[in-house]
Amino acid sequence: MGAAPDSDLLTIEGFLLGSCEDRQSVPKIIRERCGAPLIAFSDVPSLEQTLNLFAVGVDDVVRQPVHIREIIARAGAIQRRTGSQTDDCKIIGSMRVFFDGRDPEVNGEPFVLPRRERRILEYLVRNQNKRVTKEKIFGFVYGFCNEEVEESVIESHISKLRKKLRARLGFDPIDSKRYVGYMLENS
């Protein structure tokens, strides 16, 4: 995290902290650079461990197994309480996009998308009328420490998302400029 530019850190919606050697010092390191929610996993029901995690700066503790939608909802609740997120959805034309893991709606009907396409749409909506690079979208969807996935996969996800949006809305709301990035327009 020390090498990540501040502009990249602004795209992070939350951190998940698993078991590690420096588990007690990691929250301080994260807090020095980023205010995103910090949620720790707990393998055992230990009140002492939970209280220690809260004491070192963790925002929430969840027991495993936990569903990804619960984690997203918890991170959104933390952001709303701290004022770093002011809305849980945004309406753009006939489309309503939620930021808590739910699928978007078009004309009041569910618009079911695979998780990564949904996350890309959420990111574009949050940055509406601003051009965002493929690298920023990749960081938002996959995280900055994911070396197993190529950034070029974003182009494929966006292509599929654009096709679905065009079929449902009757137009393509995503503008792309080669080497510059993508932008969700107000059409």
Backbone as numpy.savetxt, mean C-alpha at the origin, in Angstrom:
# Nx Ny Nz CAx CAy CAz Cx Cy Cz
16.91 0.39 4.82 16.09 1.57 4.82 16.95 2.82 4.82
18.16 2.72 5.29 19.03 3.89 5.34 19.36 4.42 3.96
19.33 3.59 2.93 19.68 4.02 1.59 18.49 4.52 0.78
17.28 4.29 1.26 16.08 4.68 0.51 15.90 6.19 0.57
15.62 6.83 -0.58 15.36 8.27 -0.58 14.05 8.58 0.16
13.98 9.77 0.76 12.78 10.16 1.50 11.54 10.11 0.64
11.64 10.44 -0.65 10.47 10.41 -1.53 9.92 8.99 -1.66
10.79 7.99 -1.62 10.34 6.60 -1.67 9.68 6.19 -0.35
10.19 6.69 0.75 9.62 6.34 2.05 8.20 6.86 2.20
7.86 7.94 1.50 6.52 8.49 1.58 5.48 7.55 0.97
5.90 6.63 0.12 4.95 5.72 -0.52 4.65 4.49 0.35
5.38 4.30 1.42 5.20 3.13 2.27 3.97 3.32 3.14
3.08 2.34 3.10 1.84 2.41 3.88 1.96 1.74 5.23
2.98 0.94 5.41 3.15 0.27 6.69 4.30 -0.70 6.66
4.76 -1.06 7.86 5.83 -2.02 8.02 5.30 -3.21 8.81
5.73 -4.40 8.43 5.42 -5.61 9.17 6.71 -6.11 9.78
6.70 -6.28 11.09 7.89 -6.69 11.81 7.71 -8.12 12.31
8.53 -9.01 11.79 8.51 -10.39 12.23 9.55 -10.62 13.30
9.84 -11.87 13.58 10.87 -12.20 14.56 12.24 -11.96 13.95
13.10 -11.28 14.68 14.46 -11.02 14.21 15.34 -10.71 15.42
16.65 -10.71 15.21 17.60 -10.47 16.30 17.40 -9.12 16.97
17.29 -8.06 16.19 17.21 -6.69 16.71 15.78 -6.19 16.81
14.86 -7.07 17.10 13.44 -6.71 17.10 13.13 -5.52 18.01
13.85 -5.35 19.09 13.60 -4.25 20.01 14.15 -2.92 19.49
15.14 -2.94 18.60 15.73 -1.68 18.11 15.22 -1.28 16.73
14.64 -2.20 16.00 14.16 -1.91 14.64 13.10 -0.80 14.62
12.12 -0.81 15.54 11.12 0.27 15.49 11.72 1.68 15.57
12.74 1.86 16.39 13.38 3.17 16.51 14.02 3.58 15.18
14.67 2.64 14.53 15.32 2.92 13.25 14.27 3.33 12.21
13.15 2.61 12.19 12.08 2.94 11.25 11.50 4.31 11.55
11.23 4.59 12.81 10.61 5.86 13.22 11.48 7.07 12.91
12.79 6.88 12.87 13.69 7.99 12.56 13.51 8.49 11.13
13.04 7.62 10.23 12.91 7.99 8.82 11.49 8.00 8.30
10.56 7.31 8.97 9.23 7.14 8.39 8.17 7.02 9.48
7.02 7.63 9.24 5.93 7.58 10.21 4.85 6.57 9.86
5.10 5.72 8.90 4.10 4.73 8.50 3.81 3.76 9.65
2.60 3.20 9.67 2.26 2.25 10.73 3.24 1.08 10.80
3.52 0.66 12.02 4.43 -0.44 12.26 3.67 -1.52 13.03
3.46 -2.66 12.37 2.69 -3.75 12.94 3.63 -4.95 13.11
3.62 -5.51 14.32 4.49 -6.65 14.62 3.68 -7.94 14.66
4.30 -9.01 14.19 3.71 -10.34 14.29 4.11 -10.95 15.62
3.19 -11.71 16.20 3.48 -12.43 17.43 3.11 -13.89 17.21
4.05 -14.78 17.52 3.82 -16.21 17.34 3.17 -16.84 18.57
3.33 -16.19 19.71 2.83 -16.76 20.96 1.97 -15.73 21.70
0.98 -16.20 22.44 0.15 -15.26 23.21 0.86 -14.85 24.51
1.73 -13.83 24.40 2.51 -13.40 25.55 2.24 -11.92 25.82
1.62 -11.64 26.94 1.35 -10.26 27.31 2.63 -9.47 27.45
3.65 -10.07 28.05 4.93 -9.38 28.25 5.56 -9.00 26.91
5.56 -9.93 25.95 6.12 -9.65 24.63 5.33 -8.52 23.94
4.01 -8.58 24.02 3.17 -7.55 23.41 3.45 -6.19 24.03
3.52 -6.12 25.34 3.78 -4.84 26.01 5.16 -4.31 25.68
6.15 -5.20 25.57 7.51 -4.78 25.17 7.51 -4.19 23.76
6.76 -4.81 22.85 6.70 -4.30 21.47 6.06 -2.91 21.44
4.98 -2.73 22.20 4.36 -1.40 22.26 5.34 -0.39 22.87
6.10 -0.79 23.86 7.03 0.11 24.54 8.15 0.59 23.62
8.55 -0.23 22.64 9.63 0.18 21.74 9.12 0.89 20.48
7.79 1.12 20.40 7.28 1.94 19.30 6.42 1.27 18.27
6.07 0.01 18.48 5.19 -0.68 17.54 3.77 -0.14 17.71
3.04 0.04 16.61 1.68 0.57 16.67 0.63 -0.49 16.97
0.88 -1.72 16.54 -0.09 -2.79 16.73 0.64 -4.13 16.71
0.04 -5.12 17.36 0.59 -6.47 17.38 -0.52 -7.42 16.96
-0.21 -8.30 16.01 -1.20 -9.28 15.54 -0.64 -10.68 15.70
-1.53 -11.61 15.99 -1.15 -13.01 16.11 -1.24 -13.67 14.75
-0.31 -14.57 14.49 -0.35 -15.33 13.25 -1.18 -16.57 13.47
-1.89 -17.04 12.47 -2.01 -16.50 11.11 -2.97 -15.30 11.09
-2.73 -14.41 10.14 -3.57 -13.22 9.98 -3.74 -12.98 8.48
-4.92 -12.54 8.09 -5.21 -12.29 6.68 -4.65 -10.93 6.27
-4.17 -10.82 5.06 -3.59 -9.57 4.56 -4.60 -8.43 4.62
-5.88 -8.72 4.40 -6.89 -7.65 4.47 -7.00 -7.08 5.88
-6.80 -7.92 6.88 -6.83 -7.41 8.26 -5.63 -6.49 8.51
-4.49 -6.86 8.00 -3.30 -6.03 8.17 -3.50 -4.67 7.49
-4.03 -4.69 6.26 -4.28 -3.44 5.54 -5.29 -2.58 6.30
-6.34 -3.20 6.82 -7.35 -2.46 7.57 -6.75 -1.87 8.85
-5.92 -2.63 9.55 -5.29 -2.13 10.77 -4.35 -0.96 10.45
-3.57 -1.08 9.38 -2.67 0.01 8.99 -3.48 1.26 8.64
-4.59 1.08 7.93 -5.45 2.22 7.59 -6.05 2.87 8.83
-6.43 2.06 9.82 -6.98 2.61 11.06 -5.92 3.42 11.80
-4.70 2.93 11.82 -3.61 3.67 12.47 -3.38 4.98 11.75
-3.38 4.97 10.42 -3.17 6.19 9.65 -4.29 7.19 9.89
-5.52 6.73 9.99 -6.64 7.65 10.25 -6.51 8.29 11.63
-6.12 7.49 12.62 -5.97 8.03 13.98 -4.85 9.04 14.08
-3.77 8.81 13.33 -2.63 9.71 13.40 -2.75 10.89 12.44
-3.79 10.86 11.62 -4.01 11.96 10.69 -3.20 11.87 9.42
-2.47 10.77 9.20 -1.68 10.65 7.99 -2.51 10.14 6.81
-3.73 9.71 7.09 -4.66 9.33 6.02 -6.01 9.90 6.40
-6.58 10.68 5.51 -7.83 11.36 5.85 -9.05 10.70 5.25
-8.87 9.78 4.34 -10.04 9.16 3.72 -9.85 7.66 3.59
-10.97 6.94 3.57 -10.88 5.50 3.38 -11.33 5.10 1.99
-11.82 6.06 1.21 -12.15 5.81 -0.19 -12.15 7.14 -0.94
-12.11 7.03 -2.26 -12.14 8.21 -3.11 -13.03 7.90 -4.31
-13.87 8.86 -4.67 -14.78 8.68 -5.80 -14.23 9.48 -6.98
-14.08 8.79 -8.10 -13.62 9.41 -9.33 -14.61 9.01 -10.41
-15.42 9.97 -10.83 -16.45 9.66 -11.82 -17.40 8.60 -11.27
-17.54 7.52 -12.01 -18.43 6.43 -11.58 -17.71 5.37 -10.76
-16.45 5.64 -10.43 -15.63 4.65 -9.73 -15.37 5.09 -8.29
-15.52 4.14 -7.36 -15.20 4.37 -5.95 -14.07 3.40 -5.60
-12.96 3.96 -5.14 -11.79 3.14 -4.80 -11.58 3.22 -3.29
-11.50 2.05 -2.67 -11.30 1.93 -1.23 -9.82 1.72 -0.94
-9.38 2.16 0.24 -7.98 2.01 0.62 -7.81 1.06 1.80
-8.78 0.17 1.98 -8.72 -0.77 3.10 -8.71 -2.22 2.66
-8.36 -2.46 1.40 -8.28 -3.83 0.90 -9.51 -4.32 0.16
-10.60 -3.54 0.19 -11.80 -3.94 -0.55 -11.63 -3.63 -2.03
-12.36 -4.41 -2.84 -12.34 -4.15 -4.27 -13.06 -2.84 -4.56
-12.63 -2.14 -5.62 -13.34 -0.91 -5.99 -14.73 -1.21 -6.52
-15.52 -0.15 -6.71 -16.86 -0.28 -7.29 -16.94 0.63 -8.50
-17.70 0.18 -9.49 -18.01 1.00 -10.66 -19.52 1.02 -10.77
-20.10 2.21 -10.78 -21.56 2.38 -10.79 -22.23 1.59 -9.67
-21.57 1.54 -8.50 -22.14 0.85 -7.35 -21.97 -0.65 -7.34
-21.43 -1.21 -8.40 -21.22 -2.66 -8.51 -19.76 -3.00 -8.23
-19.50 -4.11 -7.54 -18.11 -4.50 -7.28 -17.32 -4.67 -8.58
-16.10 -4.18 -8.56 -15.17 -4.29 -9.68 -14.00 -5.12 -9.15
-14.14 -6.44 -9.25 -13.18 -7.36 -8.65 -11.88 -7.35 -9.45
-10.79 -7.10 -8.72 -9.46 -7.06 -9.32 -8.51 -7.94 -8.51
-7.51 -8.53 -9.17 -6.46 -9.21 -8.41 -5.76 -8.19 -7.51
-5.20 -8.66 -6.41 -4.63 -7.77 -5.39 -3.63 -6.77 -5.95
-2.73 -7.19 -6.80 -1.70 -6.26 -7.30 -2.29 -5.20 -8.22
-3.24 -5.58 -9.05 -3.90 -4.59 -9.91 -4.70 -3.61 -9.06
-5.35 -4.12 -8.01 -6.09 -3.24 -7.10 -5.15 -2.26 -6.41
-3.99 -2.73 -5.97 -3.01 -1.86 -5.30 -2.49 -0.80 -6.26
-2.28 -1.16 -7.52 -1.83 -0.18 -8.51 -2.90 0.89 -8.69
-4.16 0.47 -8.81 -5.25 1.43 -8.95 -5.32 2.34 -7.73
-5.19 1.78 -6.52 -5.20 2.59 -5.30 -4.09 3.64 -5.34
-2.90 3.23 -5.75 -1.76 4.15 -5.80 -2.00 5.26 -6.82
-2.52 4.89 -7.99 -2.81 5.90 -9.00 -3.89 6.87 -8.52
-4.89 6.37 -7.81 -5.95 7.23 -7.29 -5.38 8.17 -6.23
-4.56 7.68 -5.34 -3.95 8.54 -4.30 -3.08 9.63 -4.93
-2.54 9.33 -6.10 -1.66 10.29 -6.78 -2.32 10.83 -8.04
-3.63 10.93 -8.03 -4.39 11.36 -9.20 -3.87 12.69 -9.73
-3.78 12.76 -11.05 -3.29 13.93 -11.78 -1.83 14.24 -11.50
-1.10 13.27 -10.95 0.35 13.37 -10.81 0.95 12.18 -11.54
2.03 12.40 -12.23 2.67 11.30 -12.94 3.57 10.55 -11.97
3.41 9.21 -11.96 4.22 8.36 -11.09 4.99 7.36 -11.93
6.21 7.11 -11.52 7.07 6.21 -12.29 6.76 4.75 -12.00
7.21 3.92 -12.90 7.06 2.47 -12.73 7.77 2.03 -11.45
8.90 2.65 -11.14 9.66 2.29 -9.94 8.88 2.61 -8.67
8.19 3.74 -8.65 7.38 4.12 -7.47 6.22 3.15 -7.30
5.58 2.80 -8.40 4.47 1.85 -8.33 4.98 0.50 -7.84
6.12 0.07 -8.37 6.70 -1.20 -7.95 6.97 -1.19 -6.44
7.54 -0.11 -5.95 7.82 0.00 -4.51 6.57 -0.08 -3.68
5.49 0.52 -4.17 4.23 0.50 -3.44 3.61 -0.89 -3.43
3.67 -1.57 -4.56 3.02 -2.88 -4.69 3.86 -4.01 -4.11
5.15 -3.99 -4.38 6.01 -5.12 -3.99 6.94 -4.81 -2.82
7.15 -3.57 -2.51 8.12 -3.21 -1.47 9.48 -3.02 -2.11
10.32 -2.30 -1.40 11.62 -1.94 -1.97 12.68 -3.00 -1.77
12.39 -3.99 -0.96 13.39 -5.02 -0.67 13.10 -6.31 -1.40
12.24 -6.30 -2.39 11.87 -7.52 -3.09 12.75 -7.68 -4.32
13.76 -8.53 -4.21 14.69 -8.73 -5.32 14.29 -9.89 -6.21
13.24 -10.61 -5.84 12.83 -11.78 -6.59 11.93 -11.44 -7.78
11.43 -10.20 -7.83 10.49 -9.80 -8.87 11.09 -8.65 -9.66
10.98 -8.73 -10.98 11.49 -7.67 -11.86 10.50 -6.50 -11.91
11.01 -5.28 -11.99 10.14 -4.10 -12.08 9.26 -4.12 -13.32
9.72 -4.82 -14.37 8.96 -4.85 -15.62 7.59 -5.51 -15.46
7.37 -6.26 -14.37 6.08 -6.91 -14.15 4.99 -5.85 -13.98
5.35 -4.66 -13.55 4.37 -3.57 -13.37 3.71 -3.24 -14.71
4.48 -3.24 -15.79 3.91 -2.95 -17.11 2.82 -3.95 -17.46
3.04 -5.22 -17.14 2.05 -6.25 -17.40 0.79 -6.03 -16.55
0.97 -5.74 -15.26 -0.17 -5.49 -14.38 -0.98 -4.28 -14.86
-0.28 -3.23 -15.25 -0.98 -2.02 -15.70 -1.71 -2.28 -17.01
-1.11 -3.05 -17.89 -1.77 -3.40 -19.15 -3.09 -4.13 -18.89
-3.06 -5.10 -17.99 -4.28 -5.85 -17.64 -5.30 -4.95 -16.97
-4.84 -4.09 -16.06 -5.74 -3.16 -15.38 -6.40 -2.21 -16.37
-5.62 -1.67 -17.30 -6.17 -0.74 -18.30 -7.24 -1.41 -19.16
-6.99 -2.65 -19.54 -7.96 -3.39 -20.35 -9.27 -3.57 -19.59
-9.19 -3.91 -18.30 -10.40 -4.10 -17.48 -11.12 -2.77 -17.26
-10.37 -1.71 -17.00 -10.98 -0.39 -16.81 -11.68 0.08 -18.09
-11.01 -0.12 -19.22 -11.59 0.29 -20.50 -12.89 -0.46 -20.77
-12.92 -1.74 -20.47 -14.13 -2.55 -20.70 -15.26 -2.11 -19.76
-14.93 -1.75 -18.54 -15.96 -1.40 -17.55 -16.40 0.06 -17.64
-15.45 0.96 -17.89 -15.76 2.39 -17.91 -16.09 2.92 -19.30
-15.62 2.22 -20.32 -15.82 2.69 -21.68 -14.70 3.58 -22.18
-13.70 3.82 -21.33 -12.53 4.60 -21.72 -11.36 4.18 -20.83
-10.16 4.58 -21.23 -8.95 4.25 -20.47 -8.55 5.47 -19.65
-8.69 5.42 -18.32 -8.36 6.59 -17.50 -6.87 6.71 -17.16
-6.06 5.74 -17.59 -4.64 5.77 -17.26 -3.85 6.30 -18.45
-3.19 7.42 -18.24 -2.33 8.00 -19.27 -0.90 7.55 -19.00
-0.23 7.11 -20.03 1.17 6.70 -19.84 2.06 7.44 -20.82
3.22 7.79 -20.33 4.25 8.43 -21.16 5.53 7.63 -20.97
6.03 7.13 -22.08 7.23 6.30 -22.04 8.36 7.04 -21.32
9.03 6.35 -20.42 10.16 6.84 -19.61 9.77 7.90 -18.58
8.50 8.29 -18.53 8.08 9.33 -17.59 7.17 8.74 -16.51
6.20 7.92 -16.92 5.35 7.28 -15.93 3.88 7.25 -16.29
3.08 6.99 -15.29 1.63 6.79 -15.45 0.87 7.83 -14.62
-0.35 8.13 -15.08 -1.17 9.09 -14.36 -2.64 8.74 -14.57
-3.40 8.76 -13.48 -4.85 8.57 -13.57 -5.46 9.93 -13.84
-6.22 10.01 -14.93 -6.81 11.28 -15.33 -8.24 11.42 -14.83
-8.75 12.63 -14.85 -10.10 12.97 -14.40 -11.16 12.83 -15.47
-11.06 11.94 -16.39 -12.05 11.87 -17.47 -13.32 11.24 -17.02
